[in-house]
mmCIF file of C-alpha atoms in Angstrom:
data_model
loop_
_atom_site.group_PDB
_atom_site.id
_atom_site.type_symbol
_atom_site.label_atom_id
_atom_site.label_comp_id
_atom_site.label_asym_id
_atom_site.label_seq_id
_atom_site.Cartn_x
_atom_site.Cartn_y
_atom_site.Cartn_z
ATOM 1 C CA MET A 29 44.963 14.118 179.345
ATOM 2 C CA ARG A 30 45.670 10.200 180.600
ATOM 3 C CA VAL A 31 45.857 7.175 178.055
ATOM 4 C CA SER A 32 44.429 3.751 179.014
ATOM 5 C CA ASN A 33 47.632 1.296 179.255
ATOM 6 C CA ARG A 34 45.301 -1.663 177.028
ATOM 7 C CA LEU A 35 47.268 -1.942 174.263
ATOM 8 C CA VAL A 36 45.564 -4.156 171.572
ATOM 9 C CA SER A 37 47.887 -5.172 168.423
ATOM 10 C CA ALA A 38 46.667 -6.853 164.968
ATOM 11 C CA THR A 39 49.047 -7.738 162.367
ATOM 12 C CA SER A 40 48.857 -5.417 158.282
ATOM 13 C CA ARG A 41 46.803 -9.163 157.997
ATOM 14 C CA SER A 42 43.474 -7.396 157.956
ATOM 15 C CA VAL A 43 42.401 -3.980 158.853
ATOM 16 C CA SER A 44 39.857 -2.786 161.634
ATOM 17 C CA PHE A 45 38.283 0.990 160.473
ATOM 18 C CA TYR A 46 36.354 2.235 163.825
ATOM 19 C CA SER A 47 36.164 6.162 165.270
ATOM 20 C CA GLY A 48 37.954 4.821 168.535
ATOM 21 C CA LEU A 49 40.825 6.408 169.093
ATOM 22 C CA GLY A 50 39.454 9.807 170.554
ATOM 23 C CA LYS A 51 38.948 13.155 168.883
ATOM 24 C CA SER A 52 41.603 13.717 167.069
ATOM 25 C CA LEU A 53 41.102 11.474 163.900
ATOM 26 C CA ARG A 54 38.168 11.530 162.026
ATOM 27 C CA PRO A 55 36.308 8.307 161.348
ATOM 28 C CA LEU A 56 37.255 6.188 157.444
ATOM 29 C CA THR A 57 33.783 6.830 155.349
ATOM 30 C CA ALA A 58 33.882 4.974 152.329
ATOM 31 C CA PRO A 59 37.148 6.421 150.918
ATOM 32 C CA SER A 60 37.675 4.814 147.473
ATOM 33 C CA ALA A 61 41.364 4.329 148.810
ATOM 34 C CA VAL A 62 43.502 3.818 151.969
ATOM 35 C CA CYS A 63 46.720 3.464 151.242
ATOM 36 C CA PHE A 64 48.006 1.333 154.668
ATOM 37 C CA SER A 65 50.581 -0.364 154.818
ATOM 38 C CA CYS A 66 53.487 -1.534 152.581
ATOM 39 C CA GLU A 67 54.205 -5.564 152.083
ATOM 40 C CA THR A 68 56.088 -7.831 150.661
ATOM 41 C CA SER A 69 56.912 -11.081 150.414
ATOM 42 C CA PRO A 70 56.162 -13.216 153.791
ATOM 43 C CA ALA A 71 59.760 -14.673 154.436
ATOM 44 C CA PRO A 72 62.729 -13.078 154.931
ATOM 45 C CA ARG A 73 61.030 -10.125 154.915
ATOM 46 C CA GLN A 74 62.988 -6.610 153.222
ATOM 47 C CA SER A 75 62.843 -3.223 154.208
ATOM 48 C CA PRO A 76 59.750 -1.655 152.282
ATOM 49 C CA GLY A 77 59.973 0.830 149.687
ATOM 50 C CA PRO A 78 58.362 4.093 149.997
ATOM 51 C CA ALA A 79 56.282 3.046 146.716
ATOM 52 C CA SER A 80 55.315 -0.072 147.634
ATOM 53 C CA CYS A 81 52.485 0.653 149.828
ATOM 54 C CA ARG A 82 49.058 -1.975 149.057
ATOM 55 C CA LEU A 83 45.922 0.367 147.911
ATOM 56 C CA PHE A 84 43.132 -0.294 149.139
ATOM 57 C CA SER A 85 39.980 -0.054 146.490
ATOM 58 C CA SER A 86 36.307 0.189 146.334
ATOM 59 C CA LEU A 87 35.871 0.274 149.787
ATOM 60 C CA SER A 88 32.092 -0.524 150.711
ATOM 61 C CA SER A 89 30.419 2.201 151.083
ATOM 62 C CA SER A 90 28.106 1.245 154.174
ATOM 63 C CA LEU A 91 31.219 2.266 156.261
ATOM 64 C CA SER A 92 29.704 4.285 158.729
ATOM 65 C CA SER A 93 31.444 7.219 161.300
ATOM 66 C CA SER A 94 30.063 4.598 164.355
ATOM 67 C CA SER A 95 32.712 2.765 166.767
ATOM 68 C CA ARG A 96 31.528 -0.600 165.100
ATOM 69 C CA ARG A 97 34.538 -2.643 163.867
ATOM 70 C CA ARG A 98 34.958 -3.648 160.830
ATOM 71 C CA THR A 99 37.351 -5.791 158.912
ATOM 72 C CA ILE A 100 38.700 -5.005 155.663
ATOM 73 C CA PRO A 101 41.073 -8.086 154.224
ATOM 74 C CA THR A 102 44.350 -7.478 151.555
ATOM 75 C CA THR A 103 42.491 -8.769 149.281
ATOM 76 C CA ALA A 104 40.926 -6.315 148.531
ATOM 77 C CA SER A 105 43.139 -4.499 147.043
ATOM 78 C CA SER A 106 43.054 -3.515 143.104
ATOM 79 C CA SER A 107 46.341 -4.982 141.990
ATOM 80 C CA SER A 108 45.869 -1.939 138.469
ATOM 81 C CA SER A 109 44.948 0.737 141.579
ATOM 82 C CA ARG A 110 48.130 -0.922 143.152
ATOM 83 C CA SER A 111 50.830 -0.922 140.171
ATOM 84 C CA ALA A 112 49.200 2.973 139.157
ATOM 85 C CA LEU A 113 50.325 3.903 142.980
ATOM 86 C CA ILE A 114 53.250 2.781 142.579
ATOM 87 C CA ALA A 115 54.712 4.380 139.145
ATOM 88 C CA ARG A 116 53.242 7.580 140.164
ATOM 89 C CA HIS A 117 55.790 7.739 143.042
ATOM 90 C CA LEU A 118 58.094 5.742 141.687
ATOM 91 C CA SER A 119 57.798 8.475 137.911
ATOM 92 C CA SER A 120 57.667 11.814 140.775
ATOM 93 C CA SER A 121 59.990 11.220 143.395
ATOM 94 C CA SER A 122 63.466 11.775 143.635
ATOM 95 C CA THR A 123 65.478 8.581 143.768
ATOM 96 C CA GLU A 124 68.555 7.619 145.835
ATOM 97 C CA ASN A 125 70.952 7.588 142.535
ATOM 98 C CA GLN A 126 70.375 10.788 141.899
ATOM 99 C CA SER A 127 72.157 14.156 143.414
ATOM 100 C CA ASN A 128 71.140 15.886 145.805
ATOM 101 C CA MET A 129 70.742 20.263 145.316
ATOM 102 C CA SER A 130 74.003 21.650 144.865
ATOM 103 C CA GLY A 131 76.260 18.726 144.439
ATOM 104 C CA TYR A 132 74.943 16.596 147.376
ATOM 105 C CA THR A 133 75.665 12.845 147.479
ATOM 106 C CA VAL A 134 74.931 9.616 149.361
ATOM 107 C CA ARG A 135 77.729 7.631 149.781
ATOM 108 C CA LYS A 136 76.114 3.967 151.604
ATOM 109 C CA VAL A 137 78.044 1.459 153.554
ATOM 110 C CA ALA A 138 76.515 -2.154 154.523
ATOM 111 C CA GLN A 139 73.360 -2.793 153.996
ATOM 112 C CA PRO A 140 70.496 -1.066 155.481
ATOM 113 C CA ASN A 141 69.078 -2.258 158.790
ATOM 114 C CA THR A 142 72.443 -3.768 160.031
ATOM 115 C CA LEU A 143 74.271 -2.282 162.297
ATOM 116 C CA GLU A 144 77.079 -1.349 160.299
ATOM 117 C CA HIS A 145 75.348 0.777 157.877
ATOM 118 C CA ARG A 146 76.614 3.951 157.568
ATOM 119 C CA ILE A 147 74.931 6.894 155.043
ATOM 120 C CA TYR A 148 77.311 9.863 154.119
ATOM 121 C CA ILE A 149 77.148 13.105 152.590
ATOM 122 C CA GLU A 150 79.333 14.117 150.524
ATOM 123 C CA LYS A 151 79.851 17.847 148.525
ATOM 124 C CA ASP A 152 81.269 17.571 144.761
ATOM 125 C CA GLY A 153 83.280 14.361 146.123
ATOM 126 C CA VAL A 154 84.125 15.688 149.268
ATOM 127 C CA PRO A 155 82.865 14.050 152.311
ATOM 128 C CA ILE A 156 81.122 16.468 154.914
ATOM 129 C CA SER A 157 79.643 16.655 157.921
ATOM 130 C CA PRO A 158 75.722 16.860 157.883
ATOM 131 C CA PHE A 159 75.540 18.406 161.034
ATOM 132 C CA HIS A 160 78.397 21.188 160.817
ATOM 133 C CA ASP A 161 79.318 21.136 157.121
ATOM 134 C CA ILE A 162 75.813 21.660 155.361
ATOM 135 C CA PRO A 163 74.668 26.040 155.523
ATOM 136 C CA LEU A 164 70.621 26.221 157.556
ATOM 137 C CA TYR A 165 69.782 28.781 155.316
ATOM 138 C CA ALA A 166 69.536 28.164 151.350
ATOM 139 C CA ASN A 167 69.644 31.971 150.063
ATOM 140 C CA GLU A 168 70.627 35.001 151.340
ATOM 141 C CA GLN A 169 66.896 36.332 152.626
ATOM 142 C CA LYS A 170 66.964 33.352 155.178
ATOM 143 C CA THR A 171 63.387 32.185 153.894
ATOM 144 C CA ILE A 172 64.499 29.051 152.670
ATOM 145 C CA LEU A 173 66.329 26.335 154.133
ATOM 146 C CA ASN A 174 68.206 23.112 153.050
ATOM 147 C CA MET A 175 67.040 19.762 155.926
ATOM 148 C CA ILE A 176 68.296 16.774 155.727
ATOM 149 C CA VAL A 177 66.038 14.237 154.718
ATOM 150 C CA GLU A 178 66.913 10.783 157.755
ATOM 151 C CA ILE A 179 63.483 8.751 157.273
ATOM 152 C CA PRO A 180 61.483 8.777 154.472
ATOM 153 C CA ARG A 181 57.301 8.641 154.963
ATOM 154 C CA TRP A 182 56.285 5.254 155.516
ATOM 155 C CA THR A 183 59.353 3.871 156.954
ATOM 156 C CA ASN A 184 60.001 2.479 160.362
ATOM 157 C CA GLY A 185 63.550 2.482 160.587
ATOM 158 C CA LYS A 186 65.263 5.128 163.193
ATOM 159 C CA LEU A 187 67.265 6.436 161.422
ATOM 160 C CA GLU A 188 69.527 9.800 162.138
ATOM 161 C CA ILE A 189 72.012 11.838 162.553
ATOM 162 C CA SER A 190 74.936 10.173 164.684
ATOM 163 C CA LYS A 191 76.833 12.955 166.259
ATOM 164 C CA GLU A 192 79.262 10.969 168.635
ATOM 165 C CA GLU A 193 81.413 9.200 164.868
ATOM 166 C CA PRO A 194 83.317 12.026 163.032
ATOM 167 C CA LEU A 195 81.649 13.523 159.786
ATOM 168 C CA ASN A 196 78.581 12.302 161.784
ATOM 169 C CA PRO A 197 76.377 10.047 159.131
ATOM 170 C CA ILE A 198 73.247 8.839 159.127
ATOM 171 C CA LYS A 199 72.620 5.343 160.825
ATOM 172 C CA GLN A 200 70.007 3.648 162.934
ATOM 173 C CA ASP A 201 69.415 4.499 166.272
ATOM 174 C CA ILE A 202 70.557 1.081 168.466
ATOM 175 C CA LYS A 203 69.000 0.505 172.007
ATOM 176 C CA LYS A 204 70.021 -2.247 173.811
ATOM 177 C CA GLY A 205 72.192 -4.045 170.851
ATOM 178 C CA LYS A 206 69.131 -3.863 167.977
ATOM 179 C CA LEU A 207 68.071 -2.012 165.313
ATOM 180 C CA ARG A 208 65.404 0.433 166.427
ATOM 181 C CA PHE A 209 62.037 0.532 164.230
ATOM 182 C CA VAL A 210 59.339 2.863 165.575
ATOM 183 C CA ARG A 211 56.114 0.651 166.018
ATOM 184 C CA ASN A 212 52.975 1.232 163.306
ATOM 185 C CA CYS A 213 49.804 3.221 166.001
ATOM 186 C CA PHE A 214 46.729 2.587 163.961
ATOM 187 C CA PRO A 215 46.333 4.138 161.430
ATOM 188 C CA HIS A 216 49.568 5.400 160.646
ATOM 189 C CA LYS A 217 52.825 3.110 158.814
ATOM 190 C CA GLY A 218 55.827 4.279 159.819
ATOM 191 C CA TYR A 219 56.215 7.946 159.903
ATOM 192 C CA LEU A 220 53.302 10.494 158.045
ATOM 193 C CA TRP A 221 56.177 12.976 156.644
ATOM 194 C CA ASN A 222 60.214 12.711 155.209
ATOM 195 C CA TYR A 223 61.658 13.412 158.924
ATOM 196 C CA GLY A 224 64.964 14.752 159.112
ATOM 197 C CA ALA A 225 67.267 17.974 160.415
ATOM 198 C CA PHE A 226 67.658 20.925 160.334
ATOM 199 C CA PRO A 227 71.689 21.643 160.006
ATOM 200 C CA GLN A 228 74.038 23.789 162.233
ATOM 201 C CA THR A 229 71.400 23.488 164.815
ATOM 202 C CA TRP A 230 71.475 22.440 168.601
ATOM 203 C CA GLU A 231 68.939 21.923 170.754
ATOM 204 C CA ASP A 232 71.177 23.238 173.935
ATOM 205 C CA PRO A 233 70.199 20.653 176.882
ATOM 206 C CA ASN A 234 71.870 23.597 178.718
ATOM 207 C CA HIS A 235 69.421 25.689 178.581
ATOM 208 C CA ILE A 236 66.161 25.893 180.111
ATOM 209 C CA HIS A 237 63.643 27.207 177.304
ATOM 210 C CA PRO A 238 61.244 30.584 179.575
ATOM 211 C CA GLU A 239 57.863 28.861 178.349
ATOM 212 C CA THR A 240 58.537 25.000 177.454
ATOM 213 C CA LYS A 241 60.157 25.125 181.244
ATOM 214 C CA ALA A 242 62.254 22.298 180.031
ATOM 215 C CA LYS A 243 66.211 21.391 179.053
ATOM 216 C CA GLY A 244 66.938 20.836 175.460
ATOM 217 C CA ASP A 245 67.318 17.281 173.998
ATOM 218 C CA ASN A 246 71.083 17.992 173.641
ATOM 219 C CA ASP A 247 70.023 17.032 169.180
ATOM 220 C CA PRO A 248 69.807 18.753 165.596
ATOM 221 C CA LEU A 249 65.990 20.462 165.423
ATOM 222 C CA ASP A 250 64.044 17.924 164.409
ATOM 223 C CA VAL A 251 62.174 18.040 161.127
ATOM 224 C CA CYS A 252 58.719 17.191 159.773
ATOM 225 C CA GLU A 253 58.321 17.625 155.438
ATOM 226 C CA ILE A 254 54.545 17.041 154.332
ATOM 227 C CA GLY A 255 55.534 17.376 150.984
ATOM 228 C CA GLU A 256 53.695 14.492 148.844
ATOM 229 C CA LEU A 257 57.195 13.674 147.346
ATOM 230 C CA VAL A 258 58.933 10.587 149.746
ATOM 231 C CA GLY A 259 62.286 11.461 149.912
ATOM 232 C CA TYR A 260 65.463 9.418 150.796
ATOM 233 C CA PRO A 261 67.928 9.288 153.382
ATOM 234 C CA GLY A 262 70.004 11.585 153.272
ATOM 235 C CA GLN A 263 68.660 13.863 150.590
ATOM 236 C CA ILE A 264 69.049 17.705 150.863
ATOM 237 C CA LYS A 265 65.677 19.354 150.923
ATOM 238 C CA ARG A 266 65.122 23.173 150.890
ATOM 239 C CA VAL A 267 62.203 23.635 152.394
ATOM 240 C CA LYS A 268 59.969 27.128 153.546
ATOM 241 C CA VAL A 269 59.242 26.479 157.293
ATOM 242 C CA LEU A 270 55.219 27.619 158.206
ATOM 243 C CA GLY A 271 55.720 25.976 161.968
ATOM 244 C CA VAL A 272 56.358 24.239 164.917
ATOM 245 C CA MET A 273 54.947 21.702 168.073
ATOM 246 C CA ALA A 274 57.273 21.561 171.231
ATOM 247 C CA LEU A 275 57.400 18.513 172.557
ATOM 248 C CA LEU A 276 57.994 17.050 175.887
ATOM 249 C CA ASP A 277 59.431 13.955 175.780
ATOM 250 C CA GLU A 278 61.145 12.541 179.381
ATOM 251 C CA GLU A 279 61.589 15.802 179.999
ATOM 252 C CA GLU A 280 62.991 17.675 177.453
ATOM 253 C CA THR A 281 62.403 20.000 174.870
ATOM 254 C CA ASP A 282 62.272 18.363 171.359
ATOM 255 C CA TRP A 283 60.495 20.788 168.699
ATOM 256 C CA LYS A 284 59.237 19.974 165.745
ATOM 257 C CA VAL A 285 59.527 22.102 163.122
ATOM 258 C CA ILE A 286 56.654 21.431 160.224
ATOM 259 C CA VAL A 287 58.247 22.158 156.946
ATOM 260 C CA ILE A 288 56.695 21.666 153.670
ATOM 261 C CA ASP A 289 59.706 21.447 150.178
ATOM 262 C CA GLU A 290 59.588 25.011 148.022
ATOM 263 C CA LYS A 291 59.286 22.716 144.997
ATOM 264 C CA ASP A 292 55.918 20.707 145.732
ATOM 265 C CA PRO A 293 53.237 21.684 144.122
ATOM 266 C CA LEU A 294 50.855 23.105 147.230
ATOM 267 C CA ALA A 295 54.619 25.132 147.972
ATOM 268 C CA PRO A 296 52.954 28.544 147.193
ATOM 269 C CA LYS A 297 49.642 28.000 148.807
ATOM 270 C CA LEU A 298 50.772 27.409 151.794
ATOM 271 C CA ASN A 299 52.669 30.124 154.183
ATOM 272 C CA ASP A 300 52.222 29.799 158.055
ATOM 273 C CA ILE A 301 50.534 27.245 159.792
ATOM 274 C CA GLU A 302 47.210 27.808 159.158
ATOM 275 C CA ASP A 303 47.705 27.143 155.592
ATOM 276 C CA VAL A 304 48.466 23.867 156.367
ATOM 277 C CA GLU A 305 44.833 22.757 158.251
ATOM 278 C CA ARG A 306 43.401 24.862 155.318
ATOM 279 C CA HIS A 307 45.174 22.832 152.907
ATOM 280 C CA LEU A 308 45.720 19.196 154.777
ATOM 281 C CA PRO A 309 43.574 19.244 156.877
ATOM 282 C CA GLY A 310 44.200 16.996 159.565
ATOM 283 C CA LEU A 311 46.932 16.194 158.976
ATOM 284 C CA LEU A 312 48.495 18.613 162.449
ATOM 285 C CA ARG A 313 46.036 17.038 164.154
ATOM 286 C CA ALA A 314 47.346 13.548 163.302
ATOM 287 C CA THR A 315 50.979 14.448 163.442
ATOM 288 C CA ASN A 316 49.785 15.867 167.392
ATOM 289 C CA GLU A 317 49.177 12.369 167.912
ATOM 290 C CA TRP A 318 51.058 10.482 166.304
ATOM 291 C CA PHE A 319 53.987 11.813 168.611
ATOM 292 C CA ARG A 320 52.139 11.370 172.122
ATOM 293 C CA ILE A 321 51.689 7.725 171.368
ATOM 294 C CA TYR A 322 54.051 6.293 169.048
ATOM 295 C CA LYS A 323 56.508 5.043 171.979
ATOM 296 C CA ILE A 324 53.536 3.181 174.011
ATOM 297 C CA PRO A 325 53.930 0.363 172.055
ATOM 298 C CA ASP A 326 56.976 -0.216 173.291
ATOM 299 C CA GLY A 327 55.694 0.011 177.488
ATOM 300 C CA LYS A 328 56.704 3.949 177.421
ATOM 301 C CA PRO A 329 54.124 6.034 178.750
ATOM 302 C CA GLU A 330 52.515 8.898 176.433
ATOM 303 C CA ASN A 331 54.426 12.182 175.080
ATOM 304 C CA GLN A 332 53.324 15.077 175.831
ATOM 305 C CA PHE A 333 53.044 18.930 174.294
ATOM 306 C CA ALA A 334 53.328 22.644 175.961
ATOM 307 C CA PHE A 335 51.067 24.547 174.944
ATOM 308 C CA SER A 336 48.741 22.108 175.370
ATOM 309 C CA GLY A 337 50.020 20.891 171.724
ATOM 310 C CA GLU A 338 49.096 24.034 170.166
ATOM 311 C CA CYS A 339 51.516 24.091 166.527
ATOM 312 C CA LYS A 340 53.290 28.180 166.769
ATOM 313 C CA ASN A 341 53.005 30.089 163.965
ATOM 314 C CA LYS A 342 56.127 30.745 161.242
ATOM 315 C CA LYS A 343 57.011 33.727 162.833
ATOM 316 C CA TYR A 344 57.691 31.146 165.834
ATOM 317 C CA ALA A 345 59.411 28.083 164.314
ATOM 318 C CA MET A 346 61.959 30.966 162.655
ATOM 319 C CA ASP A 347 62.265 32.161 166.353
ATOM 320 C CA VAL A 348 63.492 29.000 167.496
ATOM 321 C CA ILE A 349 65.335 28.024 164.830
ATOM 322 C CA ARG A 350 67.699 31.418 165.158
ATOM 323 C CA GLU A 351 67.987 30.413 168.555
ATOM 324 C CA THR A 352 69.300 26.786 168.223
ATOM 325 C CA ALA A 353 71.294 28.213 164.884
ATOM 326 C CA GLU A 354 72.602 30.165 168.024
ATOM 327 C CA ALA A 355 73.437 27.481 170.247
ATOM 328 C CA TRP A 356 75.284 25.129 167.317
ATOM 329 C CA ASP A 357 77.224 28.432 166.335
ATOM 330 C CA ARG A 358 78.731 28.395 169.803
ATOM 331 C CA LEU A 359 79.045 24.676 170.400
ATOM 332 C CA ILE A 360 80.946 24.130 166.751
ATOM 333 C CA GLN A 361 83.150 27.503 168.077
ATOM 334 C CA GLY A 362 84.282 25.620 171.644
ATOM 335 C CA LYS A 363 82.510 28.320 173.964
ATOM 336 C CA VAL A 364 80.553 24.816 175.647
ATOM 337 C CA ASN A 365 81.638 21.875 176.503
ATOM 338 C CA PRO A 366 80.379 19.747 173.570
ATOM 339 C CA GLY A 367 80.302 16.369 175.647
ATOM 340 C CA GLU A 368 80.240 13.589 173.233
ATOM 341 C CA ILE A 369 79.218 14.942 169.866
ATOM 342 C CA SER A 370 81.845 14.901 167.118
ATOM 343 C CA LEU A 371 82.423 18.447 166.321
ATOM 344 C CA THR A 372 85.086 17.607 162.863
ATOM 345 C CA ASN A 373 84.644 19.881 159.889
ATOM 346 C CA THR A 374 86.089 21.282 156.897
ATOM 347 C CA THR A 375 83.852 24.381 156.546
ATOM 348 C CA VAL A 376 83.714 26.444 159.583
ATOM 349 C CA GLN A 377 86.110 28.757 159.763
ATOM 350 C CA GLN A 378 85.645 29.564 163.055
ATOM 351 C CA SER A 379 86.132 26.160 164.531
ATOM 352 C CA PRO A 380 89.078 24.447 165.975
ATOM 353 C CA ALA A 381 88.020 21.119 165.186
ATOM 354 C CA ARG A 382 87.696 22.434 160.903
ATOM 355 C CA VAL A 383 90.122 19.882 159.200
ATOM 356 C CA GLU A 384 91.213 20.387 155.288
ATOM 357 C CA PRO A 385 89.338 17.392 153.282
ATOM 358 C CA SER A 386 92.930 15.571 152.528
ATOM 359 C CA ALA A 387 92.878 14.985 155.957
ATOM 360 C CA LEU A 388 90.038 13.335 157.096
ATOM 361 C CA PRO A 389 90.032 9.504 158.434
ATOM 362 C CA ALA A 390 89.714 7.413 155.390
ATOM 363 C CA ILE A 391 85.429 6.011 154.399
ATOM 364 C CA PRO A 392 84.986 3.210 152.826
ATOM 365 C CA ALA A 393 83.685 3.159 149.785
ATOM 366 C CA GLY A 394 80.434 3.097 149.107
ATOM 367 C CA GLN A 395 78.173 0.368 147.972
ATOM 368 C CA ASN A 396 74.464 0.026 147.022
ATOM 369 C CA LEU A 397 73.339 -2.947 148.546
ATOM 370 C CA ALA A 398 70.300 -4.479 148.900
ATOM 371 C CA PRO A 399 67.976 -4.081 152.474
ATOM 372 C CA ALA A 400 68.777 -6.491 155.192
ATOM 373 C CA PRO A 401 66.159 -8.908 156.032
ATOM 374 C CA ILE A 402 63.994 -7.280 158.788
ATOM 375 C CA ASP A 403 61.604 -9.557 161.314
ATOM 376 C CA PRO A 404 58.030 -9.209 160.337
ATOM 377 C CA SER A 405 56.679 -8.229 163.285
ATOM 378 C CA ILE A 406 58.005 -4.520 162.113
ATOM 379 C CA ASP A 407 54.568 -4.326 160.190
ATOM 380 C CA LYS A 408 52.661 -5.161 163.486
ATOM 381 C CA TRP A 409 49.427 -2.622 163.455
ATOM 382 C CA PHE A 410 48.792 -1.849 167.594
ATOM 383 C CA PHE A 411 46.069 -0.281 168.710
ATOM 384 C CA ILE A 412 45.754 2.006 171.507
ATOM 385 C CA SER A 413 42.855 2.515 172.998
ATOM 386 C CA GLY A 414 42.169 5.992 174.392
ATOM 387 C CA ALA A 415 44.554 7.865 172.585
ATOM 388 C CA SER A 416 42.568 11.593 171.954
ATOM 389 C CA VAL A 417 43.997 15.140 171.898
#
């Protein structure tokens, strides 16, 4: 598949609904409400909260599936509908000042949206490594797994577990000295899901997968949690595995495991990947497209997928998880060269890098600071010509 290099950008002040994104997305046909962008006051800008979404209501019923563009100004939103949406998410979502499951809490250092910002995970008040100290499996049957949320749904800051720093805190990725934010590729706003990683997994860069024909990306296994509640960075979710996609990112295998929070109302109905399309039609197609095109606004080529973009089933996903868990086990025991990865941990008995909690380096006191202002251009939409799956 080819994608045109022509890219058109637009600010979040107006929206054009059209079918030009290709076969991967359904045209919008007069929905009663479309949530597409988060805004705060014009200046200074702060990182939007996941629940502060602008809601568009009562769109014209004449909106059709043709390729004709139509601009809907942001002033068309209903303040009452918007308030109801915000209240619903604030009342139902997990909040950052609540404890995680099983005694996990977060310690936030410095302002979000700064180079100094770190999120440490603590267990019963003791700092731990989310990479190494949190068990992969949450039950004895190994049917429920622990997931670390790095990036909440609808946000743009590219937060990730720091592999190189002791205790592997979550921080914002940096490129050329600047904080990284993903762009908004129409019709998406930030990440489509709660995005994060499985602890105690590692995609071995020394191993070439026999089916993808590409090496691992040297990171913990990536996870897309598709439940209805917006998470927060550092949250530990207990999730059900549903399937996996194999993204080929710059000649590396970058698995994306599809999961759902076990507490989600839809979780009992989702047991394998075909259930996702049945109950959440279009989500897997949108997920595939998002990963294909999200780097194009930054001047990079379209990403590719193994298996022609097919999302493999739960059994295949569990095999991938098992393989990456075995790779992590070799890593933490010192059987392979870790490179720049910090293996400091407090719980893995067979690890040469295990230390007593009393011997851990000092960590700054926790701070609950407001996010630093960000460039308003982060909210810009990019329209990518010819994108399809």
